[in-house]
Coordinates of C-alpha atoms in Angstrom, one line a residue:
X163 CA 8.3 10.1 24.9
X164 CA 8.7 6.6 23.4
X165 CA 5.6 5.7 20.9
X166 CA 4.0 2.3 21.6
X167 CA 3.9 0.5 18.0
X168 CA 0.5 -0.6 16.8
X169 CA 0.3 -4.2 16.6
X170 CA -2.7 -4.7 14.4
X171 CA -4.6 -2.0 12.0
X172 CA -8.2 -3.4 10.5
X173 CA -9.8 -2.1 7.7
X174 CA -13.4 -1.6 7.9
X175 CA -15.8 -1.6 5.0
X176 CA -18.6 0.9 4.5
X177 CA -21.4 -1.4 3.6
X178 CA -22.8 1.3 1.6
X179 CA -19.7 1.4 -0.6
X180 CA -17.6 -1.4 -0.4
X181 CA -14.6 1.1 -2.4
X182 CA -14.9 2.8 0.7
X183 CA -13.6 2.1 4.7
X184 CA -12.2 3.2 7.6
X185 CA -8.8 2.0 8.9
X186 CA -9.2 1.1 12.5
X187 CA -5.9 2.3 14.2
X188 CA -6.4 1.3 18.3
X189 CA -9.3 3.9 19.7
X190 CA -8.3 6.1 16.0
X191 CA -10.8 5.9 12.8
X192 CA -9.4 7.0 9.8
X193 CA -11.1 7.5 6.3
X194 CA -9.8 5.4 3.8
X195 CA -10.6 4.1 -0.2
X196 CA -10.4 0.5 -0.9
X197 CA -10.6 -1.1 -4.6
X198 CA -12.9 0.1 -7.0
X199 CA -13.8 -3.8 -6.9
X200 CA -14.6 -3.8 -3.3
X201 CA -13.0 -7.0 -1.7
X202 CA -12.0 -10.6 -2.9
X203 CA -10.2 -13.7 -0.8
X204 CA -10.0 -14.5 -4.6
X205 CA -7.4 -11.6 -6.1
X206 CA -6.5 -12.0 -9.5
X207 CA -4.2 -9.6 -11.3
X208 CA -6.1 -5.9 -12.8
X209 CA -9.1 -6.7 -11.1
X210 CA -9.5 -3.6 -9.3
X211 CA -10.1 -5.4 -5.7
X212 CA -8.5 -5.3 -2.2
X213 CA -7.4 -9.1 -1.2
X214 CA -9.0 -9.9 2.3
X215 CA -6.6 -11.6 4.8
X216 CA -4.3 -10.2 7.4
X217 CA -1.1 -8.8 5.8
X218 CA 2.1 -8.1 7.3
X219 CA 3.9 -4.4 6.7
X220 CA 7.1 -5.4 5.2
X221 CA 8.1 -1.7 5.0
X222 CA 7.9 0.6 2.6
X223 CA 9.3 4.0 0.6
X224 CA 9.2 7.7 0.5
X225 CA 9.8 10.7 -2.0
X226 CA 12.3 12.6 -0.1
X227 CA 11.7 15.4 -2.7
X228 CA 7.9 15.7 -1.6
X229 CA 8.2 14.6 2.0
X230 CA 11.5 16.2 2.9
X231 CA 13.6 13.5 5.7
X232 CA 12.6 10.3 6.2
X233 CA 9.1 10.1 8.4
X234 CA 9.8 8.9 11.4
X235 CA 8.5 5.0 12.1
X236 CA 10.0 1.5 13.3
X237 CA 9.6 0.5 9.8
X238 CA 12.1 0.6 7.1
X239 CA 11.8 3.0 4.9
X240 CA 13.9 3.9 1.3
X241 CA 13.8 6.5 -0.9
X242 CA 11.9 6.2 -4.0
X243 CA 13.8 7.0 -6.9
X244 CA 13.0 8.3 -10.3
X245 CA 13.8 4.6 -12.1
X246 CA 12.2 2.8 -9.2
X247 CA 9.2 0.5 -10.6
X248 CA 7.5 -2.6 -9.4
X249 CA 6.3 -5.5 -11.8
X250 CA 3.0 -6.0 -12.5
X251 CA 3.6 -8.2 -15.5
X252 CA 2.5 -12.2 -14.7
X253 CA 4.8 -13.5 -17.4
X254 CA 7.8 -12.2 -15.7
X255 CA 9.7 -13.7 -13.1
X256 CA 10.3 -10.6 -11.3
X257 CA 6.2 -10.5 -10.8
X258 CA 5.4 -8.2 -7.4
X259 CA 8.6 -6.8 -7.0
X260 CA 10.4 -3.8 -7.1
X261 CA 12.1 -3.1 -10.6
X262 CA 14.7 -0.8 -11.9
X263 CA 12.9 1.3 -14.9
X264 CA 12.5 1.5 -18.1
X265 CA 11.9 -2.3 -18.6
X266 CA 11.3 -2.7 -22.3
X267 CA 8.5 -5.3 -23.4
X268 CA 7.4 -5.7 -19.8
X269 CA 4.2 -4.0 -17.6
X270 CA 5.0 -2.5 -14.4
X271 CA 3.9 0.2 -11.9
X272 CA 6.3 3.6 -12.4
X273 CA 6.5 4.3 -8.4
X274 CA 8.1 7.7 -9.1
X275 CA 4.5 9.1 -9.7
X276 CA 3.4 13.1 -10.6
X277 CA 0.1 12.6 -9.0
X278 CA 1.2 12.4 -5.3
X279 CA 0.1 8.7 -4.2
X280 CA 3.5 7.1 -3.8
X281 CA 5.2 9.9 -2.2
X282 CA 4.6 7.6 1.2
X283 CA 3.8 3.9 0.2
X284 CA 3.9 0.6 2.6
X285 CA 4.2 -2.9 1.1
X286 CA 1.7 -5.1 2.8
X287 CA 3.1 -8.5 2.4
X288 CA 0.1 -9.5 0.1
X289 CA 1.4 -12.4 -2.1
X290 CA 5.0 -12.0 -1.3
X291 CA 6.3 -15.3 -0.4
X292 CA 5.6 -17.5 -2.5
X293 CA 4.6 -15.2 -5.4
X294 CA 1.7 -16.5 -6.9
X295 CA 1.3 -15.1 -10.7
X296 CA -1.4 -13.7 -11.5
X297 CA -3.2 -13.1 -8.5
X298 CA -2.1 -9.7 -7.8
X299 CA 0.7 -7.4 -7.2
X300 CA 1.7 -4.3 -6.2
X301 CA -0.8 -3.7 -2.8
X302 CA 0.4 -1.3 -1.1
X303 CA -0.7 1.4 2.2
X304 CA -0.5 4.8 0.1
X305 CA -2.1 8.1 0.0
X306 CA -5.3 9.0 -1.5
X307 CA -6.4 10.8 -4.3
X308 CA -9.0 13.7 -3.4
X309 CA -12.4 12.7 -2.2
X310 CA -11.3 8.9 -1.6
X311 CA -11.9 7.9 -5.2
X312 CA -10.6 3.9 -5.1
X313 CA -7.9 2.3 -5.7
X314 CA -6.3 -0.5 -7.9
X315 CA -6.8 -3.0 -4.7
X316 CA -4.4 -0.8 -2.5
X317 CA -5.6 0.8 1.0
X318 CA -4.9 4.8 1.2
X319 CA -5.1 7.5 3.2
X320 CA -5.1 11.5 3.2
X321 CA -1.3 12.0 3.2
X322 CA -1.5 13.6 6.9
X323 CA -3.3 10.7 8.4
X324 CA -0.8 8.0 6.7
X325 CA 2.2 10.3 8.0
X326 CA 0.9 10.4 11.7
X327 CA -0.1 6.9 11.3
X328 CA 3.3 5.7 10.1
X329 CA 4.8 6.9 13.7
X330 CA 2.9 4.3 15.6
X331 CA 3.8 1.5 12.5
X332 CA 6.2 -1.5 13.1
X333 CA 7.5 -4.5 11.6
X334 CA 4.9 -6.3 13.8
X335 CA 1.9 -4.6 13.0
X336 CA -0.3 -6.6 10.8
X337 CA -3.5 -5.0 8.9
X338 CA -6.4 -7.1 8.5
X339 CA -8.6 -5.9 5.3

């Protein structure tokens, strides 16, 4: 049975806790953390918020050793790798992209992580083309830490919901935050 591909996620805050949503996936709710400051149509880099604005999902990577074979979705997906990183660093112009690791003398986010929230991660297009420095890097779909505790600016998920969600994923889907 062929899957129809989403063609737009929204991200809904709870007005009680703006660090907290739910991810609207067609008639599917799912729980979700947002950034632990809330959300800006202003991002700046390490200010702990989720940009607003309607991002595409450019694709995204797996930890093969955690998840086993690739999940299945339309999106491309690679394997994260133990020196895979992404720069976080302003100065730099690699800013908000994936980088081989260690990178002496510059900041960047290790993506091989022990705690569990990169081994499924999806790169949402925020501030990709052209890169802006400074306002922000490294916004990703990911899973969640326990209880939903918030995020950098990132969206995530419990790992199961971001798995089944990632079968009905395309490169066309857009998520609106």
């Amino acid at each position: 049975m062929k899957r129809t591909i989403l063609p737009r996620l929204r991200v809904r805050p709870n007005p009680l806790d703006r660090r907290r949503g739910t991810l609207i996936a067609g008639p599917v709710l799912i729980p979700c953390a947002l950034g632990k400051g809330g959300q800006t149509r202003t991002k700046r880099e390490g200010d702990g918020a989720s940009p607003r604005g309607t991002f595409r999902l450019r694709g995204g990577f797996y930890r093969p050793d955690r998840l086993g074979t690739r999940p299945p979705t339309a999106l491309p997906l690679r394997r994260i790798r133990p020196d895979d990183g992404w720069c976080d660093d302003p100065r730099d112009r690699r800013y908000n992209r994936p980088i081989p690791l260690p990178a002496p003398g510059l900041s960047a986010e290790r993506m091989w992580r022990d705690d569990g929230l990169y081994d499924l991660v999806i790169d949402l297009d925020y501030n990709r083309g052209p890169i802006r420095r400074g306002r922000g890097s490294a916004i990703f779909l990911h899973v969640a830490r326990p209880g939903f505790t918030p995020t950098e600016g990132c969206v995530a998920l419990r790992r199961p919901d971001l798995v089944r969600l990632l079968r009905r994923l395309g490169p066309g889907t857009r998520l609106t935050i």
